[in-house]
Coordinates of C-alpha atoms and ligand atoms in Angstrom, one line a residue:
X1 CA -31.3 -3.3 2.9
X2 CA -29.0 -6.2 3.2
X3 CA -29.4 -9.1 5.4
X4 CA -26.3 -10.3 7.3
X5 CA -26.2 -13.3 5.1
X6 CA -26.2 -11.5 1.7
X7 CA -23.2 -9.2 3.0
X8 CA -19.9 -9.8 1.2
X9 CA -17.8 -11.4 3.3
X10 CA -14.2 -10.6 4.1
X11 CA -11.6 -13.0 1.8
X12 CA -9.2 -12.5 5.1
X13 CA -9.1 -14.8 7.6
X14 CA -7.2 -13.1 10.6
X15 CA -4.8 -15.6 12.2
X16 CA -5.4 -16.7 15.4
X17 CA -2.3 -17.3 17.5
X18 CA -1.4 -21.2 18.3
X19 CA 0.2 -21.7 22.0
X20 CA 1.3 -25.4 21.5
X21 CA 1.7 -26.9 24.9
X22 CA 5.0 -28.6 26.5
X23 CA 4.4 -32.7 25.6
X24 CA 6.9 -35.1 26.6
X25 CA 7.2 -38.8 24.6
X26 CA 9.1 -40.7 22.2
X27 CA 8.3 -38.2 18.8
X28 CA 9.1 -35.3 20.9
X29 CA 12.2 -36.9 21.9
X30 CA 13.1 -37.9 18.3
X31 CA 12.3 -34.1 17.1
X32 CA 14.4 -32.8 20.2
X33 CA 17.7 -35.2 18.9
X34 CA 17.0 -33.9 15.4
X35 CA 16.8 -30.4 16.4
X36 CA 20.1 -30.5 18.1
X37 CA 21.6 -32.5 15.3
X38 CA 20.6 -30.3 12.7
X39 CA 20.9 -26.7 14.3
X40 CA 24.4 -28.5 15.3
X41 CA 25.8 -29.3 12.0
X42 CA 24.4 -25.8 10.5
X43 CA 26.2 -24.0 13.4
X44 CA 29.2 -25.7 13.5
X45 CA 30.1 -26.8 10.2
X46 CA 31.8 -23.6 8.7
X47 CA 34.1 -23.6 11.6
X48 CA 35.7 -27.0 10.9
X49 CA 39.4 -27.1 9.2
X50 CA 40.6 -29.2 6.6
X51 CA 44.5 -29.3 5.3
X52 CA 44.4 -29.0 1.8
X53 CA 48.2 -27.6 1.3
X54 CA 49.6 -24.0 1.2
X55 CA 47.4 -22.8 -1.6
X56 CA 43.8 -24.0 -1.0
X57 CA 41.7 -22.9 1.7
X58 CA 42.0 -24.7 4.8
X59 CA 38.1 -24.7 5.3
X60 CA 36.3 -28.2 5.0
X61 CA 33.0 -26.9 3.7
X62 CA 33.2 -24.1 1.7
X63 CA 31.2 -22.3 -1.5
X64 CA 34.1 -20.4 -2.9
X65 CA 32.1 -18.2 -5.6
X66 CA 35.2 -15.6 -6.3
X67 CA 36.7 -18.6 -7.7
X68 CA 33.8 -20.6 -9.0
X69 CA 34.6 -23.9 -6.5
X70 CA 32.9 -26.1 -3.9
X71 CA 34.8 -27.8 -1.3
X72 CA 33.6 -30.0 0.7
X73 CA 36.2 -31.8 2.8
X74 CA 38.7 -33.8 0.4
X75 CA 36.0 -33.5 -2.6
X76 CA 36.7 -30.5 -4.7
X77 CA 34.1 -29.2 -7.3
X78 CA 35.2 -27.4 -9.9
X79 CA 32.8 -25.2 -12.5
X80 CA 32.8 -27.7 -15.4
X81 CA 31.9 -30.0 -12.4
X82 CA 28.6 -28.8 -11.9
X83 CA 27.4 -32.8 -13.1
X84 CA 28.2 -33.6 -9.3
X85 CA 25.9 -30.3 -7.8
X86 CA 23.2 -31.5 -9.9
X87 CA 23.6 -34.9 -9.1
X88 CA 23.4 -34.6 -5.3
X89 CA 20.0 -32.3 -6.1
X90 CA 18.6 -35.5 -8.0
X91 CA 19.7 -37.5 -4.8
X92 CA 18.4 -35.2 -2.5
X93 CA 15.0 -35.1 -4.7
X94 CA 14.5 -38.7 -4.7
X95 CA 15.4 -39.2 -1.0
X96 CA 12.2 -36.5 -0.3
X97 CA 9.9 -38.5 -2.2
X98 CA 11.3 -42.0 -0.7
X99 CA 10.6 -40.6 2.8
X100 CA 7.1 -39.1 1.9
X101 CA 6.1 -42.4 -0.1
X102 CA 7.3 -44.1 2.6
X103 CA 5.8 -42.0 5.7
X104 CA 4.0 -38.8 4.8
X105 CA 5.9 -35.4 5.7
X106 CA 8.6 -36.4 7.5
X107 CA 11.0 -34.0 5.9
X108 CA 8.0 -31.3 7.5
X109 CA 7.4 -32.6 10.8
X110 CA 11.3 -33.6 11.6
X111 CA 13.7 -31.7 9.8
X112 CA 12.9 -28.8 7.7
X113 CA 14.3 -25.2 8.6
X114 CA 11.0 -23.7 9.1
X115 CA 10.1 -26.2 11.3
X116 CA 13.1 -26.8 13.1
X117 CA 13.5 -22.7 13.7
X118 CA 9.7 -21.9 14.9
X119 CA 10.3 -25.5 17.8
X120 CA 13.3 -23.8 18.6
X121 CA 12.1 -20.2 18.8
X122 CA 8.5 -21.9 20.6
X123 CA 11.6 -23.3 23.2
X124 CA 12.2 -20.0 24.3
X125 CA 8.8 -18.6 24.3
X126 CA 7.9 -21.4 27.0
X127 CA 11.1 -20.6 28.9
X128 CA 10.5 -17.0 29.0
X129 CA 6.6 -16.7 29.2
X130 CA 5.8 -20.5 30.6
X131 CA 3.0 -23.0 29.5
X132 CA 0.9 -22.6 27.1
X133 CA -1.9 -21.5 29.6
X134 CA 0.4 -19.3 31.1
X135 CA 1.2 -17.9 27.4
X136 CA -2.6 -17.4 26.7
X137 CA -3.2 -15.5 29.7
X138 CA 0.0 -12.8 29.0
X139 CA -1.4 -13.1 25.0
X140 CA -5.3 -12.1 26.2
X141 CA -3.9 -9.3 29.3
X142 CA -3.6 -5.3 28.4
X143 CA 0.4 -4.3 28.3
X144 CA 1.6 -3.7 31.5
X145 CA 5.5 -4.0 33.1
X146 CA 5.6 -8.0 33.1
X147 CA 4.4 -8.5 29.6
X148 CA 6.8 -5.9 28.5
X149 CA 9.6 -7.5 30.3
X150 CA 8.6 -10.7 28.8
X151 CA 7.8 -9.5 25.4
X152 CA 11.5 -8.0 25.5
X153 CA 13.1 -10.7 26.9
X154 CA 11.4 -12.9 24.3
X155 CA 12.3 -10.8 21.6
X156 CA 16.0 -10.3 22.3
X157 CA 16.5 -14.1 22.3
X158 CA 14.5 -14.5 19.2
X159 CA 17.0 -12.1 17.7
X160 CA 20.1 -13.4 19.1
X161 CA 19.3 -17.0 17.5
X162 CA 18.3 -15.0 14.2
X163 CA 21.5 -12.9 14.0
X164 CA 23.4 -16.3 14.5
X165 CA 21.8 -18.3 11.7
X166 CA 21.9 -15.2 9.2
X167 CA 25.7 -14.8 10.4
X168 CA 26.2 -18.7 10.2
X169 CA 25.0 -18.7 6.6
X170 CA 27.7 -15.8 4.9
X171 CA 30.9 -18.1 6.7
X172 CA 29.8 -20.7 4.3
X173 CA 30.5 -18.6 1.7
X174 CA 34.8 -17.4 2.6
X175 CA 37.0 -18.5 5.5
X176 CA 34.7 -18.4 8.6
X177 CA 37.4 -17.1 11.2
X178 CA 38.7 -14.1 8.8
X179 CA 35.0 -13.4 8.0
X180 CA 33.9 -13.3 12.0
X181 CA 36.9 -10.9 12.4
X182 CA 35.9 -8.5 9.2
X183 CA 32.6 -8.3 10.4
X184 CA 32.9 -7.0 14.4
X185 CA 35.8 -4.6 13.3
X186 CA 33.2 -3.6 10.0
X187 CA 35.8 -4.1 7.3
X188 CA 33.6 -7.1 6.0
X189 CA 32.2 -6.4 2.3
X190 CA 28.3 -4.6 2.4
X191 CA 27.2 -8.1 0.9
X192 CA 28.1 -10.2 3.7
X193 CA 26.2 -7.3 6.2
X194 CA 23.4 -7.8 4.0
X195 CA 23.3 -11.2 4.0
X196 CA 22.9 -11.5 7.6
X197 CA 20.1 -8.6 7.7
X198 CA 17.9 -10.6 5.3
X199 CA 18.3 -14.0 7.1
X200 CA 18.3 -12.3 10.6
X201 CA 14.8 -10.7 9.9
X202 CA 13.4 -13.8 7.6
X203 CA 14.8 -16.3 10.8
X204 CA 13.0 -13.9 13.1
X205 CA 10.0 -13.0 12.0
X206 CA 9.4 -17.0 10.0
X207 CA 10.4 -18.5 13.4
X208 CA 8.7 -16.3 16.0
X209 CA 5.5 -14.8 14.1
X210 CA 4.5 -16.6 11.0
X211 CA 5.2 -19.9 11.9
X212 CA 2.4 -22.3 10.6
X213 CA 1.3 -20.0 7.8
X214 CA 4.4 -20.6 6.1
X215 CA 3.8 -24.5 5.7
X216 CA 0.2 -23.8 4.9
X217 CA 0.3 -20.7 2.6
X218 CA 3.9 -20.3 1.1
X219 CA 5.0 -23.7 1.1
X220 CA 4.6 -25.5 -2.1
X221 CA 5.7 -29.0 -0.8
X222 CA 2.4 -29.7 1.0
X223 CA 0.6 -29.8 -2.6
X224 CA 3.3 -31.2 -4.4
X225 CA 3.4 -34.3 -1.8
X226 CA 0.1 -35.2 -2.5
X227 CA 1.4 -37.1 -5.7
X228 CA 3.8 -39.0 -3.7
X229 CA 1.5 -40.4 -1.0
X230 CA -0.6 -43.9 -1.7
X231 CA -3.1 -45.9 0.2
X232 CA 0.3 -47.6 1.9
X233 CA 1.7 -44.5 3.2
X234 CA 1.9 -43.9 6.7
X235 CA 0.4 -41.2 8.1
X236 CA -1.1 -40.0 11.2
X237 CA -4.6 -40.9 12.0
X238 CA -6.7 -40.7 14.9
X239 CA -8.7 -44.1 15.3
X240 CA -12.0 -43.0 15.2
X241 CA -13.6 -46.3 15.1
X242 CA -11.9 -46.5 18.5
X243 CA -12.9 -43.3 19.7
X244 CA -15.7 -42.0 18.8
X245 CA -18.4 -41.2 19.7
X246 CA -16.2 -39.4 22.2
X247 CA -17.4 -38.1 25.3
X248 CA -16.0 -36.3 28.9
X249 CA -14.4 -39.4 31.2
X250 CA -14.4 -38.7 35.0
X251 CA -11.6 -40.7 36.9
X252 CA -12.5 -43.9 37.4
X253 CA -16.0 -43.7 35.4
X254 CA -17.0 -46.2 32.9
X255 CA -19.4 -45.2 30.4
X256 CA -21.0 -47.8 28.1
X257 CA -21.1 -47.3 24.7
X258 CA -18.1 -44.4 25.0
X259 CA -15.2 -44.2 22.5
X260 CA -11.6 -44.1 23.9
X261 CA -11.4 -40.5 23.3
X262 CA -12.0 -38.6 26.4
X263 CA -12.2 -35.0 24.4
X264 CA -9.2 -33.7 26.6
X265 CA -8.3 -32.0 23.3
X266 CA -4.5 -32.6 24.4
X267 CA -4.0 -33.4 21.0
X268 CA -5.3 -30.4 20.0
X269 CA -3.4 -28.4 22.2
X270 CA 0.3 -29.3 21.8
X271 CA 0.0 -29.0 18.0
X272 CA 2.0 -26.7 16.4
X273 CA -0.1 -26.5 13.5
X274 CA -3.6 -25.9 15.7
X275 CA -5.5 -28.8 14.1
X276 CA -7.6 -31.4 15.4
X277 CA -6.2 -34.6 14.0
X278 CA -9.7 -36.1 14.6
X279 CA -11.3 -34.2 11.7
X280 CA -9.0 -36.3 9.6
X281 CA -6.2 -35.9 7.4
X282 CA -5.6 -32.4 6.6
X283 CA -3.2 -30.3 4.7
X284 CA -1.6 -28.5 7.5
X285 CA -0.4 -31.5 9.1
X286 CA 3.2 -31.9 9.4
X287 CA 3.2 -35.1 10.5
X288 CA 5.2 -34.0 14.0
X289 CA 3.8 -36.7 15.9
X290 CA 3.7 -34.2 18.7
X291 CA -0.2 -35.5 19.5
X292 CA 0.5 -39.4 19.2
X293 CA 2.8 -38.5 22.3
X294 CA 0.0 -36.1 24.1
X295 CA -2.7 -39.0 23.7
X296 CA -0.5 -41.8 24.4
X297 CA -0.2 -40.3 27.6
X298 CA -4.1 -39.6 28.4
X299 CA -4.3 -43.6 26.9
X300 CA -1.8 -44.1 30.0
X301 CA -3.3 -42.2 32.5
X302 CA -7.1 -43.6 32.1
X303 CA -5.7 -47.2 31.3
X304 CA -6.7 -47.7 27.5
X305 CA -4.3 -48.9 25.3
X306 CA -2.1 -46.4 23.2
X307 CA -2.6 -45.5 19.5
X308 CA -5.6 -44.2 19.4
X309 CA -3.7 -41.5 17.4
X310 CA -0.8 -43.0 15.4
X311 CA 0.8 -43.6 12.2
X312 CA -1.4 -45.9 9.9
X313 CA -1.7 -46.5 6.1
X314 CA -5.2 -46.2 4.1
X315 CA -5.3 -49.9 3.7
X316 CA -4.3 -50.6 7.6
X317 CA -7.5 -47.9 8.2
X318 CA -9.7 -50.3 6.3
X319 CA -8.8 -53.4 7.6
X320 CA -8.8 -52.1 11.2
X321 CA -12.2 -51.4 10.8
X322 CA -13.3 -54.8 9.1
X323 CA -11.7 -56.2 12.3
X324 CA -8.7 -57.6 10.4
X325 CA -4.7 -57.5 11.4
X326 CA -3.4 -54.4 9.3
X327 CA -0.2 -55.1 7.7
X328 CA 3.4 -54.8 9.2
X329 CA 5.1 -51.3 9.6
X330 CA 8.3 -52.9 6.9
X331 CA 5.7 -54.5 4.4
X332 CA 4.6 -51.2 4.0
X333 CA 8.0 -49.1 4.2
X334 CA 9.5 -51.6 1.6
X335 CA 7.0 -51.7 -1.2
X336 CA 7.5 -51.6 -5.2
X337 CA 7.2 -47.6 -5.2
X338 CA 9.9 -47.5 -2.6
X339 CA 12.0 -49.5 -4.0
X340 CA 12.1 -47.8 -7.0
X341 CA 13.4 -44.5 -5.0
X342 CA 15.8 -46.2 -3.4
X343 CA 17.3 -48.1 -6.7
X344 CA 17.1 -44.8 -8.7
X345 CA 18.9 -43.2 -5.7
X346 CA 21.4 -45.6 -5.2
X347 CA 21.9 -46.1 -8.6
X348 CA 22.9 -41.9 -9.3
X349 CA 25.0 -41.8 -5.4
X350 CA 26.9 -44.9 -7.1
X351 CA 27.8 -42.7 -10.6
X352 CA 28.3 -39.9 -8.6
X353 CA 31.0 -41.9 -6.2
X354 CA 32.7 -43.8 -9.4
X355 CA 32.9 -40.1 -11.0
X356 CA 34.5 -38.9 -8.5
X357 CA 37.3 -41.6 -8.5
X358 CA 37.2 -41.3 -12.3
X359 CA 37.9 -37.5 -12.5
X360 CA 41.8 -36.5 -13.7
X361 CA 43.8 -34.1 -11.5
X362 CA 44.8 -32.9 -14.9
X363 CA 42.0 -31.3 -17.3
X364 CA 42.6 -30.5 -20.2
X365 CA 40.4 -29.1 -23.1
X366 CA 41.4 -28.3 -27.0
X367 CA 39.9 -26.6 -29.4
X368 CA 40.8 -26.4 -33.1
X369 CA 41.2 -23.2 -34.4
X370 CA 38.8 -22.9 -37.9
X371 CA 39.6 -19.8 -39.3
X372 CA 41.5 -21.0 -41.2
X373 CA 41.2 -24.6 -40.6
X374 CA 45.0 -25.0 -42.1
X375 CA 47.6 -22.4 -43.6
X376 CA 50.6 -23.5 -45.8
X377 CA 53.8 -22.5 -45.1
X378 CA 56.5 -21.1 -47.6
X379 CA 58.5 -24.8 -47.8
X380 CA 54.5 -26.9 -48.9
X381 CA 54.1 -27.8 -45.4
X382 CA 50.7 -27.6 -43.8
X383 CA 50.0 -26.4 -40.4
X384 CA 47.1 -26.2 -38.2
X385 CA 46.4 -24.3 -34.8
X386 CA 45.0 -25.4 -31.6
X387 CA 43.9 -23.7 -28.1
X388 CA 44.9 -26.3 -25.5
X389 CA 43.3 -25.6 -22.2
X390 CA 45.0 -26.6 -19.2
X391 CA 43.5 -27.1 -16.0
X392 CA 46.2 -27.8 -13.1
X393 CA 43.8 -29.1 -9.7
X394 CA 47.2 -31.0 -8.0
X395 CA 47.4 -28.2 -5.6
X396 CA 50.5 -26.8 -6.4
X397 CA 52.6 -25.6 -9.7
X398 CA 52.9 -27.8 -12.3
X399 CA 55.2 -28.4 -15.4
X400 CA 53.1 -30.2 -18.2
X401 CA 54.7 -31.8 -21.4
X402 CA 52.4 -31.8 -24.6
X403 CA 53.3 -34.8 -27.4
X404 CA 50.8 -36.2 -30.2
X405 CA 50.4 -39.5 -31.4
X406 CA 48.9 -40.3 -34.6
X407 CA 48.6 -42.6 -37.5
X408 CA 50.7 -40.1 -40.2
X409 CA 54.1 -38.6 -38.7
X410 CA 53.6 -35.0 -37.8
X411 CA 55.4 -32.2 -35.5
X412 CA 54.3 -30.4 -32.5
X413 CA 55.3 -26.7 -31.5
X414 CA 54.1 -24.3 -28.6
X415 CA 53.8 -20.3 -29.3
X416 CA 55.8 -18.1 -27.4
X417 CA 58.5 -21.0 -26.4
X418 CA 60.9 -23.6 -27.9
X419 CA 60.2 -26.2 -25.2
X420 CA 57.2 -28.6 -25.2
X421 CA 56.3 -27.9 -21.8
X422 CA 54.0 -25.3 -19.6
X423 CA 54.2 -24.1 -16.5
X424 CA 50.2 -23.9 -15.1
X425 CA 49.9 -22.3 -11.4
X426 CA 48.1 -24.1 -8.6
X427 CA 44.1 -24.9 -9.2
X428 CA 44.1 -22.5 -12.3
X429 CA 43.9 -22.8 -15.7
X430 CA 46.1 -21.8 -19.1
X431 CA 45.5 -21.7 -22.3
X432 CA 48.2 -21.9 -24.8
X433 CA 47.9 -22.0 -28.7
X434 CA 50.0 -25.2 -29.9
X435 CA 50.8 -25.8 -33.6
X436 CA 51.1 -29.2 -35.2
X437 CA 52.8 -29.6 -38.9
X438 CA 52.3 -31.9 -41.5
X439 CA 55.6 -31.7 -43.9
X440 CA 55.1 -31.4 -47.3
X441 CA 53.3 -34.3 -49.2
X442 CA 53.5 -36.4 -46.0
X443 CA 50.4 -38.8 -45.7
X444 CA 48.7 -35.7 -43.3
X445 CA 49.3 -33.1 -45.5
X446 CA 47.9 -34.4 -48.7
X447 CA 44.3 -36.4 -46.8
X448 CA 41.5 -34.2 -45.8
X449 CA 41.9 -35.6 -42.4
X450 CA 44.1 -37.4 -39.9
X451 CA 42.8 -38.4 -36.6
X452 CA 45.3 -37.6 -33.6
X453 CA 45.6 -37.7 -29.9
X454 CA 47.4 -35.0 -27.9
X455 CA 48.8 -36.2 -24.4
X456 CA 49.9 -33.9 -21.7
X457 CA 52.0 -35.5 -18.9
X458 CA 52.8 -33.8 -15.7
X459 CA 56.9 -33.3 -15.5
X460 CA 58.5 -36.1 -13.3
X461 CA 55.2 -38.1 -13.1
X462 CA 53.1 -41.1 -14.8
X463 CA 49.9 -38.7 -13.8
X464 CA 49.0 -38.0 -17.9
X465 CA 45.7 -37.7 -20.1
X466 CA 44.8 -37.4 -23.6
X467 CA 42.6 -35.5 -26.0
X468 CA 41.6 -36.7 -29.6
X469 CA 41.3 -34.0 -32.3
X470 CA 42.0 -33.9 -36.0
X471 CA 44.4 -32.2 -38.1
X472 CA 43.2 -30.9 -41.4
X473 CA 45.1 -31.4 -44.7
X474 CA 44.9 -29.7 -48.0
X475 CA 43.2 -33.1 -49.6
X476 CA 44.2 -34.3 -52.9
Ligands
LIG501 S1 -5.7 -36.6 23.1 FE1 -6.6 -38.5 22.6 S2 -8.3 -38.6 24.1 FE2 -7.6 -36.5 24.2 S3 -8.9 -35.5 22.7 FE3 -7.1 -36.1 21.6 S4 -7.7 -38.1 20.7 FE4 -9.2 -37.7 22.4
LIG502 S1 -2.0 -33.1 13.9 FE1 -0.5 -34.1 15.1 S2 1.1 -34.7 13.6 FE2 -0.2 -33.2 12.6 S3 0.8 -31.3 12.9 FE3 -0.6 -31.5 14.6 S4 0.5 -32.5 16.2 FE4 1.7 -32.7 14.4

């Protein structure tokens, strides 16, 4: 016979469902302003024009994969450009771990998508369904008409905000305003249809049913962070050599020998993560801020002083409790660790910015043909072959003239034409095979190699670049 104790116990926790209540202060205001900042930009930001001529997309932001480009108002990236993606990756790297050295999960608690979609989809909730003890009672009551009404109300909105953001994310991807049209008359391709299914039901059911246990399960940035935080991080604590031991505060009652915390569990209750910030620092939290608000509040209304809960680095934690003056909020924000983010991230935004000035509007690649690396002609002369790759970005067509320079004299000739010019379409590339001749016992023709530079000007311009290559003689 088994005891109760010596049963196996279930691995599965079943989650119970958090009801964060309505808190009003200056972190919720911040996350509010954030919320409508970034939903805005996502939103809006496919729909916004940008002239780039006759033969470029008008659309300022745009991922143009049929033609393997990035545009992003007057920057354009092109394949062979993919040094400027990964740079802004690095950037966007070291910013994270600036912020989280710097205070905690900020990226979590202000402005990543998970969080920002479950506030947003807790917005409507409240609207529909009320307060959070309002929400508990429809949550704990057996189905009847007004909790299907709700429910279904809920539900619809839920999925009206989840078609948007899955239909917000394919007009990134080709112009936004033909897109919109393809897709209500149905002529859009099944890709961009699918597209929106997956986001619509990953916004929907991330946003209104998963919530929390996506930061806490699925999320690998909670255990990555760790290695990022220090003793002068700021995080938020709950003071508990201030508050404890904590104990039930009637108005106007003093008790002596009673911490500051009054066990309203208001802090408890308008988390979005359901955790008691007074157990200490834990893994779930986001670092919202959402209970520094709700005790600041109850610190108001019974006349303590605020930041019982609040942001506050290790070392501020310890001198606190010695009775000492913790250190300023900047001497810990700027700090060696910080600095060094903020050099290294400077330091890659500035060669990313000087790049970008650097880069040609003509691009031009050559390649030697090897096989052979020379052939002599019937008169002794010797003649190599080369690939020149021409990449027009100006925007429009282009006529290119090709010359060499080099230290022995030598001739240049294009196949299929007796000019030295190309014609390369707008934003595409050519290749055409080029020839260069050394004559018969010249200086080229008789050493085993002669360094030379091939320059390609655009026609009725100063706008030119070069290429170095060698030509390959027979050798003495
Ligand atoms: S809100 Fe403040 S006073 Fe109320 S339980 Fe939390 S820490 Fe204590
Ligand atoms: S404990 Fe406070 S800061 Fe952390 S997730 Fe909950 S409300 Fe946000």
């Amino acid at each position: 016979m088994s005891s109760p104790d010596t049963e196996p116990k279930s691995l599965y926790q079943k989650r119970e469902p958090i009801f964060p209540r309505r808190v009003s202060g200056a972190f919720r205001n911040l996350k509010w302003w954030l919320m409508a900042f970034t939903l805005g930009v996502y939103y809006i930001t496919p729909w916004i024009r940008w002239d780039r001529g006759p033969s470029l997309p008008d659309q300022a932001v745009l991922i143009d994969m049929a033609n393997r480009r990035f545009f992003f108002f007057m920057i354009e990236i092109w394949p062979h450009e993919f040094y400027f993606v990964a740079g802004l990756l690095i950037m966007a790297g070291l910013g994270l771990f600036l912020f989280t050295s710097a205070a905690g999960r900020v990226w979590c608690g202000y402005a990543c998508p998970q969080t920002v979609w479950t506030d947003l989809f807790i917005l409507v909730e409240r609207w529909v369904e009320g307060d959070r003890n309002a929400r508990l009672r429809l949550h704990r009551s057996k189905w009847n008409g007004e909790k299907i009404r709700k429910t279904a109300v809920k539900w619809s909105a839920w999925l009206l905000i989840a078609v948007a953001t899955g239909g917000a994310w394919v007009f990134y991807f080709t112009d936004a305003p033909t897109l919109a049209v393809n897709l209500v008359s149905g002529q859009a391709h099944p890709v961009a249809y699918i597209t929106i299914l997956v986001l619509t039901a990953t916004t929907f059911f991330f946003g209104g049913f998963f919530r929390e246990q996506i930061c806490i399960y699925a999320c690998p940035w909670p255990r990555i962070q760790a290695a990022m935080i220090d003793e002068d991080t700021l995080t938020i604590n709950y003071r508990h050599w201030r508050g404890e031991p904590r104990g039930k505060l009637q108005k106007g009652e003093v008790v002596a020998d009673q911490g500051d915390c009054i066990d309203c569990m208001a802090c408890v209750n308008v988390c979005p993560m359901g955790i008691d910030i007074r157990d200490g620092q834990q893994m779930a939290c986001i670092t919202c801020g959402l209970c520094i608000d709700a005790c600041n509040d109850v610190m108001d209304r019974i006349g303590k002083p605020r930041d019982l809960i609040g942001y506050m680095a290790l070392t501020d934690e310890v001198a606190e409790i010695a009775g000492k003056e913790p250190k300023s909020v900047w001497k810990h924000v700027f700090r060696a660790r910080t600095i060094m983010y903020t050099t290294l991230w400077s330091a890659v935004g500035i060669g990313l910015v000087v790049a970008l000035f650097m880069r040609s509007d003509i691009d031009v690649n050559v390649t030697p043909v090897r096989n052979p690396t020379f052939v002599t002609l019937s008169d002794g002369a010797i003649r190599n072959t080369y690939d020149v790759r021409l990449l027009n970005k100006l925007g429009q067509d282009e006529v290119f003239h090709l010359s060499l320079t080099a230290d022995a004299p030598m001739r240049i000739s294009l196949e299929g034409t007796q000019e030295l010019s190309v014609t390369v379409k707008a934003n595409e590339q050519k290749t055409q095979r080029v020839y260069i001749v050394a004559e018969p016992g010249s200086a080229a023709a008789t050493a085993d190699r002669t360094d030379l530079r091939l320059w390609i000007e655009q026609n009725g311009s100063t706008n030119r670049v070069y290429h170095d290559t060698i030509f390959n003689g027979k050798g003495k």
